[in-house]
mmCIF file of C-alpha atoms and ligand atoms in Angstrom:
data_model
loop_
_atom_site.group_PDB
_atom_site.id
_atom_site.type_symbol
_atom_site.label_atom_id
_atom_site.label_comp_id
_atom_site.label_asym_id
_atom_site.label_seq_id
_atom_site.Cartn_x
_atom_site.Cartn_y
_atom_site.Cartn_z
ATOM 1 C CA MET A 19 6.077 -2.147 -32.932
ATOM 2 C CA PRO A 20 3.864 -1.797 -29.629
ATOM 3 C CA LYS A 21 5.271 -0.322 -26.527
ATOM 4 C CA ASN A 22 7.059 -3.087 -24.467
ATOM 5 C CA TYR A 23 7.603 -2.355 -20.586
ATOM 6 C CA ARG A 24 9.389 -4.572 -18.574
ATOM 7 C CA ILE A 25 7.795 -5.646 -14.949
ATOM 8 C CA THR A 26 9.975 -7.210 -11.962
ATOM 9 C CA LEU A 27 8.025 -9.829 -10.438
ATOM 10 C CA LEU A 28 8.429 -9.871 -6.081
ATOM 11 C CA PRO A 29 6.338 -12.804 -5.583
ATOM 12 C CA GLY A 30 7.606 -13.395 -1.899
ATOM 13 C CA ASP A 31 6.082 -15.370 0.762
ATOM 14 C CA GLY A 32 2.886 -17.097 1.911
ATOM 15 C CA ILE A 33 -0.111 -16.607 -0.540
ATOM 16 C CA GLY A 34 2.546 -14.366 -2.555
ATOM 17 C CA PRO A 35 2.964 -17.019 -5.310
ATOM 18 C CA GLU A 36 -1.005 -17.703 -5.841
ATOM 19 C CA ILE A 37 -1.915 -13.749 -5.944
ATOM 20 C CA ILE A 38 0.662 -12.438 -8.281
ATOM 21 C CA THR A 39 -0.096 -15.468 -10.737
ATOM 22 C CA VAL A 40 -3.692 -13.876 -10.875
ATOM 23 C CA ALA A 41 -2.123 -10.682 -11.528
ATOM 24 C CA VAL A 42 0.080 -11.336 -14.226
ATOM 25 C CA GLU A 43 -2.305 -12.914 -16.055
ATOM 26 C CA VAL A 44 -4.744 -10.240 -15.796
ATOM 27 C CA LEU A 45 -2.047 -7.582 -16.840
ATOM 28 C CA GLU A 46 -1.193 -9.821 -20.048
ATOM 29 C CA LYS A 47 -4.825 -9.906 -20.706
ATOM 30 C CA VAL A 48 -4.984 -6.080 -20.527
ATOM 31 C CA ALA A 49 -2.021 -5.462 -22.356
ATOM 32 C CA ALA A 50 -3.146 -7.480 -25.302
ATOM 33 C CA LEU A 51 -6.520 -5.731 -25.310
ATOM 34 C CA GLU A 52 -4.763 -2.177 -24.841
ATOM 35 C CA GLY A 53 -1.811 -3.222 -27.309
ATOM 36 C CA PHE A 54 1.122 -2.902 -25.447
ATOM 37 C CA SER A 55 3.506 -5.872 -24.170
ATOM 38 C CA LEU A 56 4.955 -6.535 -20.815
ATOM 39 C CA THR A 57 8.271 -8.710 -20.141
ATOM 40 C CA PHE A 58 8.275 -10.224 -16.669
ATOM 41 C CA HIS A 59 11.598 -10.995 -14.721
ATOM 42 C CA GLN A 60 11.131 -12.576 -11.263
ATOM 43 C CA GLY A 61 13.308 -11.607 -8.192
ATOM 44 C CA LEU A 62 13.611 -12.841 -4.817
ATOM 45 C CA ILE A 63 12.579 -11.195 -1.580
ATOM 46 C CA GLY A 64 11.815 -11.827 2.082
ATOM 47 C CA GLY A 65 11.865 -15.381 3.493
ATOM 48 C CA ALA A 66 11.717 -17.299 -0.018
ATOM 49 C CA ALA A 67 15.173 -15.297 -0.451
ATOM 50 C CA ILE A 68 16.296 -16.097 2.733
ATOM 51 C CA ASN A 69 15.899 -19.485 2.096
ATOM 52 C CA ALA A 70 17.465 -19.543 -1.515
ATOM 53 C CA VAL A 71 20.464 -17.026 -1.015
ATOM 54 C CA GLY A 72 20.638 -16.189 2.957
ATOM 55 C CA GLU A 73 19.494 -12.528 2.921
ATOM 56 C CA PRO A 74 16.241 -11.119 2.562
ATOM 57 C CA LEU A 75 16.700 -8.415 -0.283
ATOM 58 C CA PRO A 76 19.722 -9.710 -2.290
ATOM 59 C CA ALA A 77 21.510 -6.794 -4.383
ATOM 60 C CA ALA A 78 20.457 -8.805 -7.609
ATOM 61 C CA THR A 79 16.845 -7.961 -6.587
ATOM 62 C CA LEU A 80 17.429 -4.520 -6.310
ATOM 63 C CA ASP A 81 19.109 -4.323 -9.720
ATOM 64 C CA LEU A 82 16.586 -5.832 -11.458
ATOM 65 C CA CYS A 83 13.948 -3.701 -9.937
ATOM 66 C CA ARG A 84 15.880 -0.443 -11.096
ATOM 67 C CA GLN A 85 16.234 -1.678 -14.582
ATOM 68 C CA SER A 86 12.479 -2.312 -14.891
ATOM 69 C CA ASP A 87 9.690 -0.010 -15.651
ATOM 70 C CA GLY A 88 7.521 -1.057 -12.510
ATOM 71 C CA VAL A 89 7.739 -3.668 -9.458
ATOM 72 C CA LEU A 90 4.897 -5.972 -8.842
ATOM 73 C CA LEU A 91 5.100 -6.951 -5.109
ATOM 74 C CA ALA A 92 3.074 -9.626 -3.668
ATOM 75 C CA ALA A 93 3.837 -10.242 0.325
ATOM 76 C CA ILE A 94 6.624 -11.015 2.508
ATOM 77 C CA GLY A 95 7.436 -13.090 5.603
ATOM 78 C CA GLY A 96 5.956 -15.904 7.856
ATOM 79 C CA TYR A 97 6.254 -17.877 10.672
ATOM 80 C CA GLU A 98 9.362 -19.908 9.767
ATOM 81 C CA TRP A 99 11.261 -16.519 9.734
ATOM 82 C CA ASP A 100 9.764 -14.589 12.521
ATOM 83 C CA ASN A 101 12.530 -15.471 15.258
ATOM 84 C CA LEU A 102 15.628 -14.492 13.302
ATOM 85 C CA PRO A 103 17.822 -11.546 13.947
ATOM 86 C CA ARG A 104 16.562 -8.446 12.407
ATOM 87 C CA PRO A 105 18.994 -7.963 9.291
ATOM 88 C CA LEU A 106 17.676 -11.338 8.082
ATOM 89 C CA ARG A 107 14.136 -10.886 8.535
ATOM 90 C CA PRO A 108 11.733 -10.898 5.654
ATOM 91 C CA GLU A 109 10.415 -7.211 6.725
ATOM 92 C CA THR A 110 14.087 -5.906 6.599
ATOM 93 C CA GLY A 111 14.071 -7.069 2.918
ATOM 94 C CA LEU A 112 10.665 -4.749 2.252
ATOM 95 C CA LEU A 113 12.001 -1.864 3.862
ATOM 96 C CA GLY A 114 15.226 -2.333 2.110
ATOM 97 C CA LEU A 115 13.325 -2.170 -1.051
ATOM 98 C CA ARG A 116 11.697 0.935 -0.028
ATOM 99 C CA SER A 117 14.584 2.829 0.855
ATOM 100 C CA GLY A 118 16.816 1.401 -1.984
ATOM 101 C CA LEU A 119 14.491 2.750 -4.572
ATOM 102 C CA GLY A 120 13.873 6.195 -2.652
ATOM 103 C CA LEU A 121 9.953 5.040 -2.579
ATOM 104 C CA PHE A 122 9.023 8.063 -0.097
ATOM 105 C CA ALA A 123 5.273 8.228 -1.048
ATOM 106 C CA ASN A 124 2.637 5.273 -0.493
ATOM 107 C CA LEU A 125 -0.460 6.039 -1.334
ATOM 108 C CA ARG A 126 -3.297 3.576 0.050
ATOM 109 C CA PRO A 127 -6.717 3.969 -1.161
ATOM 110 C CA ALA A 128 -9.491 2.617 0.964
ATOM 111 C CA ARG A 129 -12.646 2.783 -0.865
ATOM 112 C CA VAL A 130 -16.001 1.235 0.224
ATOM 113 C CA LEU A 131 -17.398 -0.786 -3.022
ATOM 114 C CA PRO A 132 -21.132 -0.862 -2.909
ATOM 115 C CA GLN A 133 -21.336 -4.589 -3.138
ATOM 116 C CA LEU A 134 -19.568 -5.046 -0.107
ATOM 117 C CA VAL A 135 -20.965 -2.759 2.253
ATOM 118 C CA ALA A 136 -22.147 -5.501 4.205
ATOM 119 C CA ALA A 137 -18.549 -7.167 4.691
ATOM 120 C CA SER A 138 -17.451 -4.103 6.767
ATOM 121 C CA SER A 139 -17.539 -5.058 10.724
ATOM 122 C CA LEU A 140 -19.055 -1.268 10.888
ATOM 123 C CA ARG A 141 -22.698 -0.648 9.760
ATOM 124 C CA PRO A 142 -23.709 0.128 6.334
ATOM 125 C CA GLU A 143 -24.891 3.636 7.002
ATOM 126 C CA VAL A 144 -21.233 4.656 8.292
ATOM 127 C CA VAL A 145 -19.037 2.799 5.218
ATOM 128 C CA THR A 146 -21.166 3.470 2.638
ATOM 129 C CA GLY A 147 -19.520 5.619 0.156
ATOM 130 C CA VAL A 148 -16.085 6.095 1.857
ATOM 131 C CA ASP A 149 -13.442 6.640 -0.346
ATOM 132 C CA ILE A 150 -10.103 7.719 1.526
ATOM 133 C CA MET A 151 -6.604 8.086 -0.040
ATOM 134 C CA VAL A 152 -3.942 7.502 2.868
ATOM 135 C CA VAL A 153 -1.006 9.264 1.666
ATOM 136 C CA ARG A 154 2.049 7.704 3.956
ATOM 137 C CA GLU A 155 5.835 8.923 4.249
ATOM 138 C CA LEU A 156 7.489 5.841 3.456
ATOM 139 C CA THR A 157 11.497 6.158 3.915
ATOM 140 C CA GLY A 158 11.423 8.183 6.692
ATOM 141 C CA GLY A 159 10.121 8.840 10.430
ATOM 142 C CA VAL A 160 10.580 6.339 13.174
ATOM 143 C CA TYR A 161 11.232 3.570 10.653
ATOM 144 C CA PHE A 162 14.685 4.683 9.691
ATOM 145 C CA GLY A 163 15.414 7.383 12.228
ATOM 146 C CA GLN A 164 19.070 7.270 14.157
ATOM 147 C CA PRO A 165 19.958 6.417 16.677
ATOM 148 C CA LYS A 166 18.055 2.987 16.471
ATOM 149 C CA GLY A 167 19.215 -0.254 18.077
ATOM 150 C CA VAL A 168 19.162 -2.034 21.645
ATOM 151 C CA PHE A 169 22.091 -0.476 23.930
ATOM 152 C CA ALA A 170 23.320 -1.560 27.280
ATOM 153 C CA ASP A 171 24.473 1.076 29.800
ATOM 154 C CA GLU A 172 27.759 -0.134 31.993
ATOM 155 C CA ALA A 173 25.438 -1.831 34.412
ATOM 156 C CA GLY A 174 24.009 -3.895 31.689
ATOM 157 C CA HIS A 175 20.660 -2.459 31.520
ATOM 158 C CA ARG A 176 19.316 -2.721 28.015
ATOM 159 C CA ARG A 177 17.382 0.094 26.400
ATOM 160 C CA GLY A 178 15.554 -0.112 23.086
ATOM 161 C CA VAL A 179 16.064 3.059 21.090
ATOM 162 C CA ASN A 180 14.068 4.210 17.931
ATOM 163 C CA THR A 181 13.858 7.820 16.904
ATOM 164 C CA MET A 182 11.510 9.736 14.893
ATOM 165 C CA ALA A 183 12.890 12.116 12.959
ATOM 166 C CA TYR A 184 11.926 14.265 9.923
ATOM 167 C CA THR A 185 13.679 16.941 7.668
ATOM 168 C CA GLU A 186 12.026 19.780 6.260
ATOM 169 C CA ALA A 187 12.962 18.467 2.769
ATOM 170 C CA GLU A 188 11.243 14.850 3.716
ATOM 171 C CA ILE A 189 8.350 16.699 4.865
ATOM 172 C CA ASP A 190 7.936 18.930 2.017
ATOM 173 C CA ARG A 191 8.207 16.085 -0.566
ATOM 174 C CA ILE A 192 5.496 13.905 0.914
ATOM 175 C CA ALA A 193 3.556 17.245 1.709
ATOM 176 C CA ARG A 194 3.622 18.040 -2.180
ATOM 177 C CA VAL A 195 2.528 14.792 -3.047
ATOM 178 C CA ALA A 196 -0.478 14.770 -0.845
ATOM 179 C CA LEU A 197 -1.277 18.507 -2.266
ATOM 180 C CA GLU A 198 -1.453 17.402 -5.488
ATOM 181 C CA THR A 199 -3.355 13.903 -4.857
ATOM 182 C CA ALA A 200 -6.118 15.819 -2.946
ATOM 183 C CA GLN A 201 -6.071 18.501 -5.767
ATOM 184 C CA LYS A 202 -7.076 15.383 -7.957
ATOM 185 C CA ARG A 203 -9.659 14.095 -5.719
ATOM 186 C CA ASN A 204 -12.039 16.285 -3.723
ATOM 187 C CA GLY A 205 -9.675 18.843 -2.686
ATOM 188 C CA ARG A 206 -9.600 18.117 1.033
ATOM 189 C CA LEU A 207 -6.540 17.441 2.513
ATOM 190 C CA CYS A 208 -6.226 16.030 6.240
ATOM 191 C CA SER A 209 -2.823 16.039 7.912
ATOM 192 C CA VAL A 210 -2.322 13.822 10.564
ATOM 193 C CA ASP A 211 0.404 14.146 13.335
ATOM 194 C CA LYS A 212 0.862 14.198 16.933
ATOM 195 C CA ALA A 213 1.920 17.974 17.151
ATOM 196 C CA ASN A 214 0.627 18.366 21.078
ATOM 197 C CA VAL A 215 3.335 16.317 22.259
ATOM 198 C CA LEU A 216 5.994 15.709 19.507
ATOM 199 C CA GLU A 217 8.701 18.346 18.157
ATOM 200 C CA VAL A 218 8.872 16.129 15.098
ATOM 201 C CA SER A 219 5.144 16.559 14.391
ATOM 202 C CA GLN A 220 5.184 20.253 15.270
ATOM 203 C CA LEU A 221 7.727 21.002 12.156
ATOM 204 C CA TRP A 222 5.426 18.518 10.111
ATOM 205 C CA ARG A 223 2.543 20.766 10.776
ATOM 206 C CA GLU A 224 4.458 24.075 9.955
ATOM 207 C CA ARG A 225 5.653 22.676 6.923
ATOM 208 C CA VAL A 226 2.522 21.315 5.580
ATOM 209 C CA THR A 227 0.944 24.399 6.456
ATOM 210 C CA GLU A 228 3.232 26.480 4.423
ATOM 211 C CA LEU A 229 3.309 24.332 1.443
ATOM 212 C CA ALA A 230 -0.607 24.416 1.330
ATOM 213 C CA LYS A 231 -0.574 27.868 0.367
ATOM 214 C CA ALA A 232 0.438 27.219 -3.091
ATOM 215 C CA TYR A 233 -2.418 24.917 -3.481
ATOM 216 C CA PRO A 234 -5.515 27.415 -2.857
ATOM 217 C CA GLY A 235 -7.893 24.859 -4.408
ATOM 218 C CA VAL A 236 -6.938 22.263 -1.345
ATOM 219 C CA GLU A 237 -8.642 22.691 1.710
ATOM 220 C CA LEU A 238 -6.063 21.766 4.594
ATOM 221 C CA THR A 239 -7.092 20.604 8.054
ATOM 222 C CA HIS A 240 -4.716 19.204 10.702
ATOM 223 C CA MET A 241 -6.000 16.223 13.144
ATOM 224 C CA TYR A 242 -4.073 14.563 16.023
ATOM 225 C CA VAL A 243 -3.615 10.784 15.148
ATOM 226 C CA ASP A 244 -5.664 9.357 18.141
ATOM 227 C CA ASN A 245 -8.122 11.484 17.037
ATOM 228 C CA ALA A 246 -7.978 10.428 13.454
ATOM 229 C CA ALA A 247 -7.842 6.804 14.802
ATOM 230 C CA MET A 248 -11.344 7.689 16.215
ATOM 231 C CA GLN A 249 -12.623 9.889 13.622
ATOM 232 C CA LEU A 250 -12.311 7.271 10.951
ATOM 233 C CA VAL A 251 -14.263 4.525 12.623
ATOM 234 C CA ARG A 252 -16.814 7.350 13.952
ATOM 235 C CA TYR A 253 -17.657 9.232 10.827
ATOM 236 C CA PRO A 254 -15.181 8.277 8.002
ATOM 237 C CA ARG A 255 -16.970 9.990 4.953
ATOM 238 C CA GLN A 256 -15.100 13.239 6.591
ATOM 239 C CA PHE A 257 -12.237 12.054 5.070
ATOM 240 C CA ASP A 258 -10.991 12.659 1.607
ATOM 241 C CA THR A 259 -7.226 12.551 1.315
ATOM 242 C CA ILE A 260 -4.919 12.134 4.607
ATOM 243 C CA VAL A 261 -1.268 12.686 4.734
ATOM 244 C CA THR A 262 1.040 11.304 7.505
ATOM 245 C CA GLY A 263 4.303 9.896 8.692
ATOM 246 C CA ASN A 264 5.387 6.579 8.299
ATOM 247 C CA LEU A 265 4.269 4.875 11.437
ATOM 248 C CA PHE A 266 1.055 6.928 11.911
ATOM 249 C CA GLY A 267 0.272 5.790 8.075
ATOM 250 C CA ASP A 268 1.167 2.326 8.827
ATOM 251 C CA ILE A 269 -1.686 2.177 11.541
ATOM 252 C CA LEU A 270 -4.356 4.535 9.950
ATOM 253 C CA SER A 271 -3.929 2.606 6.768
ATOM 254 C CA ASP A 272 -4.921 -0.734 8.424
ATOM 255 C CA ILE A 273 -7.968 1.125 9.953
ATOM 256 C CA ALA A 274 -9.017 2.503 6.780
ATOM 257 C CA ALA A 275 -8.489 -0.661 5.156
ATOM 258 C CA MET A 276 -10.963 -2.457 7.524
ATOM 259 C CA LEU A 277 -13.732 0.043 6.887
ATOM 260 C CA THR A 278 -14.105 -1.699 3.430
ATOM 261 C CA GLY A 279 -14.785 -4.905 4.709
ATOM 262 C CA SER A 280 -11.487 -6.943 4.059
ATOM 263 C CA ILE A 281 -7.649 -5.823 3.737
ATOM 264 C CA GLY A 282 -7.838 -8.322 1.229
ATOM 265 C CA MET A 283 -9.014 -5.926 -1.050
ATOM 266 C CA LEU A 284 -6.466 -3.032 -0.737
ATOM 267 C CA PRO A 285 -3.939 -2.066 -3.229
ATOM 268 C CA SER A 286 -1.089 0.281 -2.668
ATOM 269 C CA ALA A 287 1.431 2.142 -4.667
ATOM 270 C CA SER A 288 4.851 3.528 -3.454
ATOM 271 C CA LEU A 289 6.563 5.930 -5.427
ATOM 272 C CA GLY A 290 9.700 7.731 -5.529
ATOM 273 C CA ALA A 291 10.569 11.082 -7.305
ATOM 274 C CA THR A 292 12.217 9.101 -10.355
ATOM 275 C CA GLY A 293 12.525 5.550 -11.118
ATOM 276 C CA PRO A 294 10.055 2.504 -10.917
ATOM 277 C CA GLY A 295 7.472 2.356 -8.235
ATOM 278 C CA VAL A 296 6.384 -0.463 -6.219
ATOM 279 C CA PHE A 297 2.892 -1.883 -6.211
ATOM 280 C CA GLU A 298 1.767 -4.483 -3.863
ATOM 281 C CA PRO A 299 -1.268 -5.046 -1.760
ATOM 282 C CA VAL A 300 -1.830 -3.516 1.756
ATOM 283 C CA HIS A 301 -2.447 -7.160 3.474
ATOM 284 C CA GLY A 302 0.513 -9.778 4.467
ATOM 285 C CA SER A 303 1.391 -12.937 3.326
ATOM 286 C CA ALA A 304 -1.362 -14.931 4.921
ATOM 287 C CA PRO A 305 0.908 -17.893 6.310
ATOM 288 C CA ASP A 306 -1.939 -19.648 7.615
ATOM 289 C CA ILE A 307 -3.847 -20.246 4.257
ATOM 290 C CA ALA A 308 -0.815 -20.295 2.124
ATOM 291 C CA GLY A 309 -0.883 -22.815 -0.690
ATOM 292 C CA GLN A 310 -4.866 -23.616 0.085
ATOM 293 C CA ASP A 311 -6.382 -21.730 -2.891
ATOM 294 C CA LYS A 312 -8.140 -19.930 -0.498
ATOM 295 C CA ALA A 313 -6.426 -16.325 -0.844
ATOM 296 C CA ASN A 314 -8.311 -13.292 -2.349
ATOM 297 C CA PRO A 315 -5.931 -12.076 -5.207
ATOM 298 C CA ILE A 316 -8.123 -9.007 -5.371
ATOM 299 C CA ALA A 317 -5.714 -6.573 -3.526
ATOM 300 C CA GLN A 318 -2.811 -7.789 -5.881
ATOM 301 C CA VAL A 319 -4.811 -7.232 -9.069
ATOM 302 C CA LEU A 320 -5.851 -3.750 -8.116
ATOM 303 C CA SER A 321 -2.220 -3.141 -7.314
ATOM 304 C CA ALA A 322 -1.506 -4.175 -11.101
ATOM 305 C CA ALA A 323 -4.301 -1.376 -11.582
ATOM 306 C CA LEU A 324 -2.199 0.923 -10.213
ATOM 307 C CA LEU A 325 1.245 -0.164 -11.728
ATOM 308 C CA LEU A 326 -0.846 0.534 -14.891
ATOM 309 C CA ARG A 327 -2.038 4.135 -13.530
ATOM 310 C CA TYR A 328 0.956 5.437 -11.875
ATOM 311 C CA GLY A 329 3.649 3.305 -13.223
ATOM 312 C CA LEU A 330 3.239 3.041 -17.025
ATOM 313 C CA GLY A 331 0.769 5.739 -17.625
ATOM 314 C CA HIS A 332 -1.991 3.903 -18.764
ATOM 315 C CA PRO A 333 -5.202 5.103 -16.807
ATOM 316 C CA ARG A 334 -7.546 3.069 -19.399
ATOM 317 C CA GLY A 335 -6.075 -0.405 -18.623
ATOM 318 C CA ALA A 336 -6.563 0.289 -14.912
ATOM 319 C CA GLU A 337 -9.806 1.043 -15.305
ATOM 320 C CA ARG A 338 -10.610 -2.161 -17.456
ATOM 321 C CA ILE A 339 -9.145 -3.839 -14.109
ATOM 322 C CA GLU A 340 -11.274 -2.011 -11.581
ATOM 323 C CA GLY A 341 -14.442 -2.795 -13.839
ATOM 324 C CA ALA A 342 -13.739 -6.405 -14.080
ATOM 325 C CA VAL A 343 -13.256 -6.461 -10.132
ATOM 326 C CA GLN A 344 -16.648 -4.810 -9.835
ATOM 327 C CA LYS A 345 -18.202 -7.148 -12.460
ATOM 328 C CA VAL A 346 -16.980 -10.577 -10.340
ATOM 329 C CA LEU A 347 -18.374 -8.961 -7.030
ATOM 330 C CA ASP A 348 -21.549 -8.070 -9.199
ATOM 331 C CA GLN A 349 -21.631 -12.073 -10.179
ATOM 332 C CA GLY A 350 -22.015 -12.760 -6.325
ATOM 333 C CA LEU A 351 -18.459 -14.446 -6.370
ATOM 334 C CA ARG A 352 -16.680 -14.100 -3.093
ATOM 335 C CA THR A 353 -13.398 -15.492 -1.795
ATOM 336 C CA GLY A 354 -13.710 -16.310 2.154
ATOM 337 C CA ASP A 355 -12.364 -13.116 3.722
ATOM 338 C CA ILE A 356 -15.595 -11.219 1.968
ATOM 339 C CA MET A 357 -18.319 -14.177 1.957
ATOM 340 C CA ALA A 358 -21.758 -13.548 2.929
ATOM 341 C CA PRO A 359 -24.782 -15.620 2.767
ATOM 342 C CA GLY A 360 -26.188 -16.097 -0.311
ATOM 343 C CA LEU A 361 -23.082 -15.511 -2.283
ATOM 344 C CA THR A 362 -20.675 -18.072 -4.408
ATOM 345 C CA LEU A 363 -17.491 -18.981 -2.542
ATOM 346 C CA VAL A 364 -14.524 -19.274 -4.859
ATOM 347 C CA GLY A 365 -10.773 -19.545 -4.246
ATOM 348 C CA CYS A 366 -8.086 -17.939 -5.699
ATOM 349 C CA ARG A 367 -7.980 -19.468 -9.100
ATOM 350 C CA ARG A 368 -11.536 -19.353 -9.746
ATOM 351 C CA MET A 369 -11.415 -15.668 -8.757
ATOM 352 C CA GLY A 370 -8.657 -15.025 -11.284
ATOM 353 C CA GLU A 371 -10.450 -16.826 -14.147
ATOM 354 C CA ALA A 372 -13.746 -14.766 -13.356
ATOM 355 C CA LEU A 373 -11.565 -12.009 -13.313
ATOM 356 C CA LEU A 374 -10.061 -12.807 -16.845
ATOM 357 C CA ALA A 375 -13.734 -13.554 -18.580
ATOM 358 C CA ALA A 376 -14.968 -10.188 -17.183
ATOM 359 C CA LEU A 377 -12.017 -8.630 -18.574
ATOM 360 C CA GLU A 378 -12.875 -10.310 -22.068
ATOM 361 C CA ALA A 379 -16.585 -9.470 -22.144
HETATM 362 C C1 LIG B 406 2.789 -2.361 5.825
HETATM 363 C C2 LIG B 406 3.756 -3.511 6.597
HETATM 364 C C3 LIG B 406 5.009 -3.114 6.772
HETATM 365 C C4 LIG B 406 5.135 -1.989 7.416
HETATM 366 C C5 LIG B 406 5.834 -4.293 7.760
HETATM 367 C C6 LIG B 406 5.728 -5.655 6.678
HETATM 368 C C7 LIG B 406 7.533 -4.020 7.761
HETATM 369 O O1 LIG B 406 2.915 -3.351 7.758
HETATM 370 O O2 LIG B 406 3.506 -2.543 4.460
HETATM 371 O O3 LIG B 406 2.035 -1.508 6.110
HETATM 372 O O4 LIG B 406 5.288 -1.687 8.609
HETATM 373 O O5 LIG B 406 5.334 -0.935 6.795
HETATM 374 MG MG1 LIG B 407 1.237 -2.094 7.929
#
């Protein structure tokens, strides 16, 4: 009997259903080629869940995820739900999924493919050869710290509050993931913080420095987040692996993404200590182009590759997918977000068909 894996699909909103359809076809093809099988179960999240059952993360979805070997998520959110109260917003569903599954480590690779050097908004000599892994802490920091809320004093003056807090244990576990990641890459780890101003960052820096002593092969440096944002656009090749907290990682991973030409190219993996990981594109639900067959499915397809590599332990399957992406780009096929003169503009479906053909070849 070939090994069978249970995959939870969370298409979500906007372009989500279009791009996840492509990724499922790609996964089925790879499974056939590699001799394993996949069973897919679909769950509700985000705006789609709000409309169907009145909440952005139904308990049934979390259960489904917990019972699976890996979760493939597309994207959530849209104009329709932008003005709902926070507990009912699609983003709350996503954050609940991350914390509910204990996914504290978010890996966001940003690699500039040679075929797409011209698609970057930065000069070719700046972005050529960029290959960065952002390791973002995902279940702590200011996203989750208490107290949080909008509070009124006796005079009725309101005050908005969020708390940036990290325990030593939270820092230690993400630092270990980052050190191990750097060790498998080029052995350079840059920890990004704001230790010149924030106590929480002071502790962060102290713990990362301490833990790095057990990894003599890894060269650890530290950088303040404002400088890191600048260095990422000035001389991005100086970075190999970056580790940082939740909010800084949110911001820096968008900057790193744009170096590659399009955020439509970037996958991510969110992993916990045990249990299934969630694999999702870095980009959002792009409601402006939803349902028009214009979306770039590549970030979703590369997220499926990460599902195979980190979630199911099938690096060969992941490499097949990554190779197919290179091939279709070599054929000159481009969705609108990465289009350049002289190349062939295709939609989401055509891009998917080309990927399947490239996997066969
Ligand atoms: C991301 C997104 C999310 C985040 C939003 C949609 C809650 O920007 O995954 O980077 O802030 O983490
Ligand atoms: Mg973000």
